[in-house]
Short mmCIF file of N, CA and C in Angstrom, two decimals:
data_model
loop_
_atom_site.label_atom_id
_atom_site.label_comp_id
_atom_site.label_asym_id
_atom_site.label_seq_id
_atom_site.Cartn_x
_atom_site.Cartn_y
_atom_site.Cartn_z
N UNK A 132 -34.01 2.25 1.02
CA UNK A 132 -32.81 2.37 0.64
C UNK A 132 -32.77 3.09 -0.95
N UNK A 133 -31.98 3.79 -1.70
CA UNK A 133 -31.71 3.98 -2.55
C UNK A 133 -30.94 2.98 -3.33
N UNK A 134 -30.85 2.96 -4.39
CA UNK A 134 -30.14 1.53 -5.48
C UNK A 134 -28.81 1.78 -5.20
N UNK A 135 -28.43 2.88 -5.87
CA UNK A 135 -27.03 3.20 -4.69
C UNK A 135 -26.40 2.73 -3.47
N UNK A 136 -27.15 2.87 -2.70
CA UNK A 136 -26.90 2.10 -1.43
C UNK A 136 -26.99 1.04 -0.99
N UNK A 137 -28.11 0.11 -1.57
CA UNK A 137 -28.16 -1.39 -2.07
C UNK A 137 -26.89 -1.20 -2.73
N UNK A 138 -26.69 -1.17 -3.81
CA UNK A 138 -24.91 -1.41 -4.76
C UNK A 138 -24.21 -1.71 -3.40
N UNK A 139 -24.09 -0.70 -2.83
CA UNK A 139 -22.66 -0.42 -1.99
C UNK A 139 -22.80 -1.20 -0.79
N UNK A 140 -23.54 -1.49 -0.10
CA UNK A 140 -24.05 -2.62 1.06
C UNK A 140 -23.91 -4.35 0.64
N UNK A 141 -24.20 -4.06 -0.82
CA UNK A 141 -23.81 -5.81 -1.41
C UNK A 141 -22.55 -5.57 -1.82
N UNK A 142 -21.61 -4.86 -2.24
CA UNK A 142 -20.42 -4.48 -2.39
C UNK A 142 -19.17 -4.63 -0.42
N UNK A 143 -20.23 -4.38 0.27
CA UNK A 143 -19.39 -4.33 1.65
C UNK A 143 -19.80 -6.02 1.71
N UNK A 144 -20.76 -6.74 1.86
CA UNK A 144 -20.52 -7.70 1.62
C UNK A 144 -19.57 -8.72 1.16
N UNK A 145 -19.89 -8.33 -0.54
CA UNK A 145 -19.54 -9.71 -0.44
C UNK A 145 -17.33 -9.32 -0.98
N UNK A 146 -17.47 -7.98 -0.05
CA UNK A 146 -15.68 -7.72 0.06
C UNK A 146 -15.30 -8.44 1.34
N UNK A 147 -16.27 -8.75 2.65
CA UNK A 147 -16.01 -8.48 4.23
C UNK A 147 -15.69 -10.59 3.29
N UNK A 148 -16.57 -10.88 2.65
CA UNK A 148 -16.81 -12.54 2.53
C UNK A 148 -15.68 -13.53 1.87
N UNK A 149 -14.60 -12.27 1.13
CA UNK A 149 -13.63 -12.29 0.17
C UNK A 149 -14.40 -13.11 -0.85
N UNK A 150 -15.18 -12.35 -1.46
CA UNK A 150 -16.11 -12.14 -2.97
C UNK A 150 -15.74 -10.46 -4.06
N UNK A 151 -15.23 -11.04 -4.60
CA UNK A 151 -14.98 -9.87 -5.32
C UNK A 151 -16.29 -9.26 -5.87
N UNK A 152 -16.03 -8.04 -5.86
CA UNK A 152 -18.12 -7.26 -6.02
C UNK A 152 -18.05 -7.02 -7.41
N UNK A 153 -19.52 -6.73 -7.99
CA UNK A 153 -19.69 -6.78 -9.07
C UNK A 153 -20.33 -5.64 -9.27
N UNK A 154 -20.46 -4.82 -10.39
CA UNK A 154 -20.70 -3.34 -10.87
C UNK A 154 -20.82 -3.79 -12.28
N UNK A 155 -22.05 -2.60 -12.78
CA UNK A 155 -21.92 -2.32 -14.01
C UNK A 155 -21.91 -1.50 -14.62
N UNK A 156 -20.25 -1.65 -15.09
CA UNK A 156 -19.33 -1.22 -15.96
C UNK A 156 -18.62 -0.46 -13.85
N UNK A 157 -17.89 0.67 -14.40
CA UNK A 157 -16.99 1.37 -13.85
C UNK A 157 -18.03 2.39 -13.19
N UNK A 158 -17.63 2.22 -11.20
CA UNK A 158 -18.90 3.25 -11.12
C UNK A 158 -17.91 4.81 -11.20
N UNK A 159 -18.35 5.63 -11.60
CA UNK A 159 -17.96 7.00 -11.83
C UNK A 159 -17.29 7.65 -13.06
N UNK A 160 -17.48 6.68 -13.55
CA UNK A 160 -16.88 6.28 -15.55
C UNK A 160 -15.01 6.98 -15.27
N UNK A 161 -14.19 6.46 -14.28
CA UNK A 161 -13.03 6.28 -14.13
C UNK A 161 -12.53 5.49 -15.24
N UNK A 162 -11.22 6.35 -15.77
CA UNK A 162 -10.33 5.35 -16.90
C UNK A 162 -9.34 4.38 -15.79
N UNK A 163 -10.07 2.82 -15.77
CA UNK A 163 -9.29 1.96 -15.15
C UNK A 163 -8.82 0.97 -16.11
N UNK A 164 -7.33 0.84 -16.06
CA UNK A 164 -6.97 -0.56 -16.87
C UNK A 164 -7.76 -1.88 -17.14
N UNK A 165 -6.96 -2.21 -18.11
CA UNK A 165 -7.87 -3.48 -18.66
C UNK A 165 -7.91 -4.24 -17.51
N UNK A 166 -6.87 -4.57 -16.68
CA UNK A 166 -6.77 -5.62 -15.44
C UNK A 166 -7.42 -4.97 -14.14
N UNK A 167 -7.57 -3.87 -14.13
CA UNK A 167 -8.32 -3.46 -12.57
C UNK A 167 -9.76 -3.83 -12.92
N UNK A 168 -10.33 -4.12 -11.87
CA UNK A 168 -11.38 -4.15 -11.50
C UNK A 168 -12.14 -3.45 -10.15
N UNK A 169 -13.20 -2.86 -10.36
CA UNK A 169 -13.87 -1.91 -9.21
C UNK A 169 -13.92 -2.78 -7.88
N UNK A 170 -13.82 -2.36 -6.52
CA UNK A 170 -13.99 -3.09 -5.36
C UNK A 170 -15.14 -2.43 -4.79
N UNK A 171 -14.80 -0.66 -4.39
CA UNK A 171 -16.08 -0.07 -3.48
C UNK A 171 -15.71 1.04 -4.34
N UNK A 172 -17.52 2.07 -3.82
CA UNK A 172 -17.07 3.22 -4.34
C UNK A 172 -17.81 4.62 -3.58
N UNK A 173 -17.45 5.35 -3.62
CA UNK A 173 -18.16 6.73 -3.30
C UNK A 173 -18.46 7.85 -3.87
N UNK A 174 -19.94 8.56 -4.05
CA UNK A 174 -19.33 9.81 -4.50
C UNK A 174 -20.39 10.67 -3.36
N UNK A 175 -19.21 12.09 -3.76
CA UNK A 175 -19.87 13.16 -2.91
C UNK A 175 -19.73 13.39 -1.54
N UNK A 176 -18.24 12.24 -1.46
CA UNK A 176 -17.32 11.76 0.05
C UNK A 176 -16.35 13.44 0.31
N UNK A 177 -16.53 14.12 1.26
CA UNK A 177 -15.60 15.03 1.78
C UNK A 177 -14.14 14.32 1.92
N UNK A 178 -13.04 14.56 1.02
CA UNK A 178 -11.73 13.99 1.21
C UNK A 178 -10.70 15.34 1.55
N UNK A 179 -9.90 14.98 2.66
CA UNK A 179 -8.70 16.46 3.13
C UNK A 179 -7.41 15.34 2.57
N UNK A 180 -6.45 15.64 2.51
CA UNK A 180 -4.89 15.38 2.49
C UNK A 180 -3.86 16.55 3.11
N UNK A 181 -3.19 15.90 3.87
CA UNK A 181 -2.20 16.43 4.50
C UNK A 181 -0.81 17.18 3.50
N UNK A 182 -0.55 18.57 3.51
CA UNK A 182 0.40 18.80 3.03
C UNK A 182 1.00 19.33 3.97
N UNK A 183 3.01 19.22 3.57
CA UNK A 183 3.95 19.83 4.59
C UNK A 183 3.88 21.30 4.07
N UNK A 184 4.32 22.05 4.86
CA UNK A 184 4.22 23.15 4.85
C UNK A 184 5.37 24.10 5.60
N UNK A 185 5.95 25.00 5.36
CA UNK A 185 6.98 25.38 6.09
C UNK A 185 7.04 26.76 6.58
N UNK A 186 7.32 27.16 7.94
CA UNK A 186 6.47 27.90 8.93
C UNK A 186 7.18 28.46 8.92
N UNK A 187 7.94 29.91 9.36
CA UNK A 187 9.38 30.60 10.36
C UNK A 187 8.31 31.08 11.93
N UNK A 188 9.28 30.13 12.50
CA UNK A 188 8.91 30.29 14.17
C UNK A 188 10.09 30.81 14.77
N UNK A 189 9.39 31.85 15.85
CA UNK A 189 10.77 32.49 16.70
C UNK A 189 11.33 33.57 15.78
N UNK A 190 12.07 34.30 16.63
CA UNK A 190 13.41 35.55 15.78
C UNK A 190 12.07 36.49 15.86
N UNK A 191 13.13 37.66 16.04
CA UNK A 191 12.24 38.82 15.87
C UNK A 191 13.06 39.71 15.06
N UNK A 192 12.49 41.10 14.52
CA UNK A 192 13.33 41.78 13.88
C UNK A 192 13.65 42.94 14.68
N UNK A 193 13.71 42.93 15.68
CA UNK A 193 14.57 43.76 17.08
C UNK A 193 13.85 45.10 16.84
N UNK A 194 14.97 46.03 16.82
CA UNK A 194 14.19 47.27 16.98
C UNK A 194 14.94 48.36 16.08
N UNK A 195 14.61 49.67 15.97
CA UNK A 195 14.98 50.74 15.24
C UNK A 195 14.84 52.18 16.02
N UNK A 196 16.34 52.28 15.98
CA UNK A 196 16.07 53.25 16.90
C UNK A 196 16.77 55.03 16.12
N UNK A 197 16.00 55.82 15.92
CA UNK A 197 16.41 57.30 15.39
C UNK A 197 17.37 58.18 16.24
N UNK A 198 18.44 57.79 15.75
CA UNK A 198 19.56 58.44 16.71
C UNK A 198 19.43 60.14 16.15
N UNK A 199 19.72 60.45 14.70
CA UNK A 199 19.65 61.71 14.54
C UNK A 199 19.06 61.98 13.14
N UNK A 200 18.66 63.00 12.30
CA UNK A 200 18.35 63.21 10.91
C UNK A 200 18.87 62.27 10.22
N UNK A 201 18.31 60.73 9.69
CA UNK A 201 19.22 60.33 8.04
C UNK A 201 19.99 59.07 9.36
N UNK A 202 20.24 58.89 10.50
CA UNK A 202 20.93 57.80 11.44
C UNK A 202 20.25 57.37 12.01
N UNK A 203 19.91 56.22 11.84
CA UNK A 203 19.12 54.68 12.41
C UNK A 203 19.79 53.78 13.03
N UNK A 204 19.90 53.33 14.20
CA UNK A 204 20.63 52.03 14.83
C UNK A 204 19.52 50.97 14.28
N UNK A 205 19.50 50.07 13.55
CA UNK A 205 19.44 49.07 13.99
C UNK A 205 19.51 47.85 15.10
N UNK A 206 19.08 47.50 15.80
CA UNK A 206 19.57 46.40 17.54
C UNK A 206 18.54 45.52 17.50
N UNK A 207 19.00 44.29 18.16
CA UNK A 207 18.48 42.98 18.78
C UNK A 207 17.79 42.04 17.76
N UNK A 208 18.31 42.14 16.65
CA UNK A 208 17.78 41.35 15.76
C UNK A 208 18.09 39.97 16.15
N UNK A 209 17.10 39.03 16.05
CA UNK A 209 17.29 37.39 16.42
C UNK A 209 16.79 36.59 15.30
N UNK A 210 17.67 35.64 14.49
CA UNK A 210 17.11 35.06 13.66
C UNK A 210 15.98 33.87 14.06
N UNK A 211 14.80 33.36 13.24
CA UNK A 211 14.11 32.37 13.32
C UNK A 211 14.50 31.46 12.78
N UNK A 212 13.60 30.26 13.01
CA UNK A 212 14.26 29.04 11.95
C UNK A 212 12.79 28.56 12.08
N UNK A 213 13.13 27.71 10.49
CA UNK A 213 12.11 26.90 10.08
C UNK A 213 11.73 25.46 10.34
N UNK A 214 10.37 25.50 10.54
CA UNK A 214 9.76 24.30 10.90
C UNK A 214 8.38 23.61 10.13
N UNK A 215 8.88 22.36 9.73
CA UNK A 215 7.58 22.09 8.96
C UNK A 215 6.76 21.29 10.12
N UNK A 216 5.14 22.02 9.15
CA UNK A 216 3.78 21.78 9.63
C UNK A 216 3.11 21.32 9.01
N UNK A 217 1.97 20.67 9.00
CA UNK A 217 1.49 19.91 8.63
C UNK A 217 -0.14 20.16 8.58
N UNK A 218 -0.36 20.75 7.09
CA UNK A 218 -1.89 21.59 6.37
C UNK A 218 -2.62 20.88 5.49
N UNK A 219 -4.07 20.66 6.38
CA UNK A 219 -5.00 19.97 5.45
C UNK A 219 -5.80 20.69 4.18
N UNK A 220 -5.70 20.01 3.08
CA UNK A 220 -6.10 20.31 2.31
C UNK A 220 -7.14 19.43 2.14
N UNK A 221 -8.26 20.68 1.63
CA UNK A 221 -9.59 20.07 1.51
C UNK A 221 -9.78 19.98 0.05
N UNK A 222 -10.37 18.77 -0.45
CA UNK A 222 -10.08 18.26 -2.19
C UNK A 222 -11.84 18.24 -2.31
N UNK A 223 -12.51 19.00 -1.22
CA UNK A 223 -14.08 18.91 -1.51
C UNK A 223 -14.72 17.72 -1.65
N UNK A 224 -16.12 17.92 -1.89
CA UNK A 224 -16.86 16.46 -2.55
C UNK A 224 -16.30 15.70 -3.48
N UNK A 225 -15.61 14.57 -2.94
CA UNK A 225 -14.73 13.79 -3.88
C UNK A 225 -16.11 12.69 -4.39
N UNK A 226 -15.55 12.09 -6.01
CA UNK A 226 -15.61 10.68 -5.94
C UNK A 226 -14.46 9.72 -5.40
N UNK A 227 -14.49 8.90 -4.93
CA UNK A 227 -14.15 7.80 -4.78
C UNK A 227 -13.90 6.85 -4.81
N UNK A 228 -13.03 5.88 -5.29
CA UNK A 228 -13.10 4.44 -6.30
C UNK A 228 -11.90 3.55 -5.87
N UNK A 229 -12.20 2.75 -5.11
CA UNK A 229 -10.95 1.37 -4.43
C UNK A 229 -11.17 0.32 -6.17
N UNK A 230 -10.02 0.52 -6.53
CA UNK A 230 -9.90 -1.29 -7.75
C UNK A 230 -8.92 -2.19 -6.58
N UNK A 231 -8.68 -3.19 -7.50
CA UNK A 231 -7.52 -4.10 -7.13
C UNK A 231 -5.97 -3.31 -7.02
N UNK A 232 -6.29 -2.75 -7.99
CA UNK A 232 -4.95 -2.02 -8.05
C UNK A 232 -4.47 -0.55 -7.20
N UNK A 233 -5.38 0.15 -7.54
CA UNK A 233 -5.15 1.73 -7.38
C UNK A 233 -6.43 2.78 -6.18
N UNK A 234 -6.34 3.63 -5.96
CA UNK A 234 -7.48 3.91 -5.16
C UNK A 234 -7.47 5.69 -6.00
N UNK A 235 -8.86 5.64 -6.68
CA UNK A 235 -8.75 7.04 -7.48
C UNK A 235 -9.50 8.13 -6.59
N UNK A 236 -9.14 9.52 -6.87
CA UNK A 236 -9.81 10.23 -6.27
C UNK A 236 -10.30 11.22 -7.44
N UNK A 237 -11.54 11.62 -7.69
CA UNK A 237 -12.08 12.67 -8.65
C UNK A 237 -12.33 13.83 -7.75
N UNK A 238 -11.98 14.95 -7.47
CA UNK A 238 -12.38 16.17 -7.01
C UNK A 238 -13.21 16.78 -7.49
N UNK A 239 -13.16 17.97 -6.82
CA UNK A 239 -14.71 18.86 -7.41
C UNK A 239 -14.04 19.57 -9.16
N UNK A 240 -12.73 19.33 -9.37
CA UNK A 240 -12.50 20.29 -10.34
C UNK A 240 -12.01 19.16 -11.32
N UNK A 241 -12.65 18.02 -11.35
CA UNK A 241 -12.58 16.87 -11.85
C UNK A 241 -11.05 16.39 -12.84
N UNK A 242 -10.15 16.83 -11.35
CA UNK A 242 -8.57 16.46 -11.39
C UNK A 242 -9.10 14.55 -10.42
N UNK A 243 -8.21 14.05 -11.47
CA UNK A 243 -8.08 12.69 -10.72
C UNK A 243 -6.57 12.42 -10.63
N UNK A 244 -6.83 11.70 -8.87
CA UNK A 244 -5.53 11.77 -8.12
C UNK A 244 -5.48 9.98 -8.19
N UNK A 245 -4.32 9.05 -8.17
CA UNK A 245 -4.08 7.56 -7.92
C UNK A 245 -3.08 8.03 -7.33
N UNK A 246 -3.48 6.65 -6.87
CA UNK A 246 -2.83 6.40 -5.73
C UNK A 246 -2.51 4.33 -5.48
N UNK A 247 -1.76 4.43 -5.57
CA UNK A 247 -1.22 3.00 -5.47
C UNK A 247 -1.85 1.55 -4.25
N UNK A 248 -2.53 0.73 -4.97
CA UNK A 248 -3.06 0.27 -3.66
C UNK A 248 -1.98 -0.44 -2.47
N UNK A 249 -1.04 -0.94 -3.26
CA UNK A 249 0.16 -1.37 -2.63
C UNK A 249 0.73 -0.17 -1.33
N UNK A 250 0.34 0.72 -1.67
CA UNK A 250 1.37 1.80 -0.87
C UNK A 250 0.33 1.54 0.32
N UNK A 251 -1.14 1.65 0.13
CA UNK A 251 -1.57 1.68 1.78
C UNK A 251 -1.04 0.58 2.84
N UNK A 252 -0.75 1.65 3.78
CA UNK A 252 -0.12 1.01 4.89
C UNK A 252 -0.43 0.53 6.22
N UNK A 253 -1.66 1.44 6.21
CA UNK A 253 -2.93 1.87 7.57
C UNK A 253 -3.85 2.49 7.31
N UNK A 254 -5.13 1.96 7.88
CA UNK A 254 -6.21 3.00 7.92
C UNK A 254 -6.58 2.92 9.64
N UNK A 255 -6.82 4.42 9.94
CA UNK A 255 -7.18 4.78 11.36
C UNK A 255 -8.71 4.97 11.54
N UNK A 256 -9.44 4.77 11.97
CA UNK A 256 -11.04 4.82 12.23
C UNK A 256 -11.51 5.94 13.02
N UNK A 257 -12.24 6.99 12.71
CA UNK A 257 -12.47 7.75 13.48
C UNK A 257 -13.88 7.93 13.73
N UNK A 258 -14.42 9.02 14.47
CA UNK A 258 -15.81 8.63 14.88
C UNK A 258 -16.54 9.64 13.44
N UNK A 259 -16.09 10.30 12.88
CA UNK A 259 -16.18 11.08 11.50
C UNK A 259 -15.77 10.25 9.93
N UNK A 260 -15.21 9.33 10.15
CA UNK A 260 -14.59 8.81 8.71
C UNK A 260 -13.10 8.20 9.25
N UNK A 261 -12.19 8.03 8.41
CA UNK A 261 -11.03 7.40 8.39
C UNK A 261 -10.13 7.99 7.69
N UNK A 262 -8.33 7.65 7.71
CA UNK A 262 -7.71 8.06 7.22
C UNK A 262 -6.67 6.48 7.19
N UNK A 263 -6.53 7.49 5.40
CA UNK A 263 -5.88 6.44 4.91
C UNK A 263 -4.13 6.22 5.05
N UNK A 264 -3.56 5.47 5.46
CA UNK A 264 -1.75 6.13 5.62
C UNK A 264 -1.49 5.54 3.89
N UNK A 265 -0.50 6.11 3.73
CA UNK A 265 0.35 5.88 2.31
C UNK A 265 1.69 5.54 2.52
N UNK A 266 2.44 4.77 2.02
CA UNK A 266 3.98 4.47 1.86
C UNK A 266 4.94 6.08 1.27
N UNK A 267 4.17 6.51 0.25
CA UNK A 267 4.34 7.76 -0.10
C UNK A 267 3.51 9.08 -0.02
N UNK A 268 3.84 9.82 0.39
CA UNK A 268 2.83 11.08 0.39
C UNK A 268 2.51 11.20 1.69
N UNK A 269 1.33 11.54 1.49
CA UNK A 269 0.84 12.24 3.33
C UNK A 269 -1.04 11.40 2.98
N UNK A 270 -1.05 11.33 4.06
CA UNK A 270 -2.64 10.04 4.22
C UNK A 270 -3.76 11.21 3.47
N UNK A 271 -4.62 10.01 2.98
CA UNK A 271 -6.05 10.61 2.83
C UNK A 271 -6.96 10.58 3.99
N UNK A 272 -7.59 12.04 4.46
CA UNK A 272 -8.27 11.80 5.08
C UNK A 272 -10.05 11.97 4.82
N UNK A 273 -10.82 11.06 5.02
CA UNK A 273 -12.12 10.66 4.45
C UNK A 273 -12.96 10.76 5.51
N UNK A 274 -14.18 11.47 4.95
CA UNK A 274 -14.83 12.69 5.57
C UNK A 274 -16.40 11.24 5.48
N UNK A 275 -16.87 10.39 6.18
CA UNK A 275 -17.88 10.37 5.68
C UNK A 275 -18.76 8.79 6.85
N UNK A 276 -19.77 8.30 6.69
CA UNK A 276 -19.96 7.07 8.00
C UNK A 276 -19.33 6.08 8.36
N UNK A 277 -19.85 5.27 9.73
CA UNK A 277 -19.06 4.17 9.49
C UNK A 277 -19.25 3.01 8.89
N UNK A 278 -20.45 3.32 8.42
CA UNK A 278 -20.93 2.31 7.17
C UNK A 278 -20.09 1.98 6.27
N UNK A 279 -19.82 3.32 5.37
CA UNK A 279 -18.69 3.42 4.31
C UNK A 279 -17.53 3.17 4.54
N UNK A 280 -16.61 3.26 6.02
CA UNK A 280 -15.45 3.41 6.47
C UNK A 280 -15.43 1.51 6.56
N UNK A 281 -16.27 1.06 6.66
CA UNK A 281 -16.21 -0.53 6.91
C UNK A 281 -15.99 -1.27 5.51
N UNK A 282 -16.64 -0.29 4.31
CA UNK A 282 -16.27 -0.85 2.92
C UNK A 282 -15.29 -0.12 2.73
N UNK A 283 -14.36 0.68 3.12
CA UNK A 283 -13.42 1.28 2.98
C UNK A 283 -12.16 0.02 3.42
N UNK A 284 -12.43 -0.19 4.81
CA UNK A 284 -11.31 -0.84 5.13
C UNK A 284 -11.34 -2.65 4.45
N UNK A 285 -12.61 -2.83 3.76
CA UNK A 285 -12.67 -3.52 3.46
C UNK A 285 -11.86 -4.20 2.31
N UNK A 286 -11.74 -3.09 1.04
CA UNK A 286 -11.41 -2.28 0.18
C UNK A 286 -9.97 -2.66 0.16
N UNK A 287 -9.25 -2.12 0.96
CA UNK A 287 -8.23 -1.54 1.63
C UNK A 287 -7.46 -3.13 1.94
N UNK A 288 -8.23 -4.01 2.40
CA UNK A 288 -7.65 -5.18 2.61
C UNK A 288 -7.60 -6.35 1.93
N UNK A 289 -8.65 -5.88 0.76
CA UNK A 289 -9.24 -7.57 -0.43
C UNK A 289 -8.00 -7.65 -0.75
N UNK A 290 -7.55 -9.16 -1.45
CA UNK A 290 -6.98 -9.70 -1.69
C UNK A 290 -7.52 -11.23 -2.28
N UNK A 291 -6.77 -10.78 -4.02
CA UNK A 291 -7.93 -11.59 -5.45
C UNK A 291 -7.14 -13.32 -4.42
N UNK A 292 -8.29 -13.75 -4.00
CA UNK A 292 -7.80 -15.55 -4.32
C UNK A 292 -7.99 -16.44 -4.97
#
């Protein structure tokens, strides 16, 4: 195993035993507050978020019938309705940092999104990763190994004693 994997496994062990993990500085060079400390870090992890979009469903434009030159009748048009649908937005390979206060995600364009850890209401495991459900906004879909999912679960549940 490489050094990064050793650090990640040690952090998972510390979190599962209720201890604060130790890192040399802040992994990934994220700007965190003075009272924030890192809990778990992943680099190069595929992340998606679900966005709400609208889609027109049903309805038709009807038919246009030419009656004479310059005279067309339009018949049978039915108005459709708008429905909300969830669409996956791929953030690409990202850096993910859990601190005691926030979840930070830096995407491929170096844009950083910050989600308060207090807003985490659930975590669902899947065979290819997990989803982190938040009280505000849409869930984060994180595609990674089961070892990393256990670290994410431990970081999401960590409470300072």
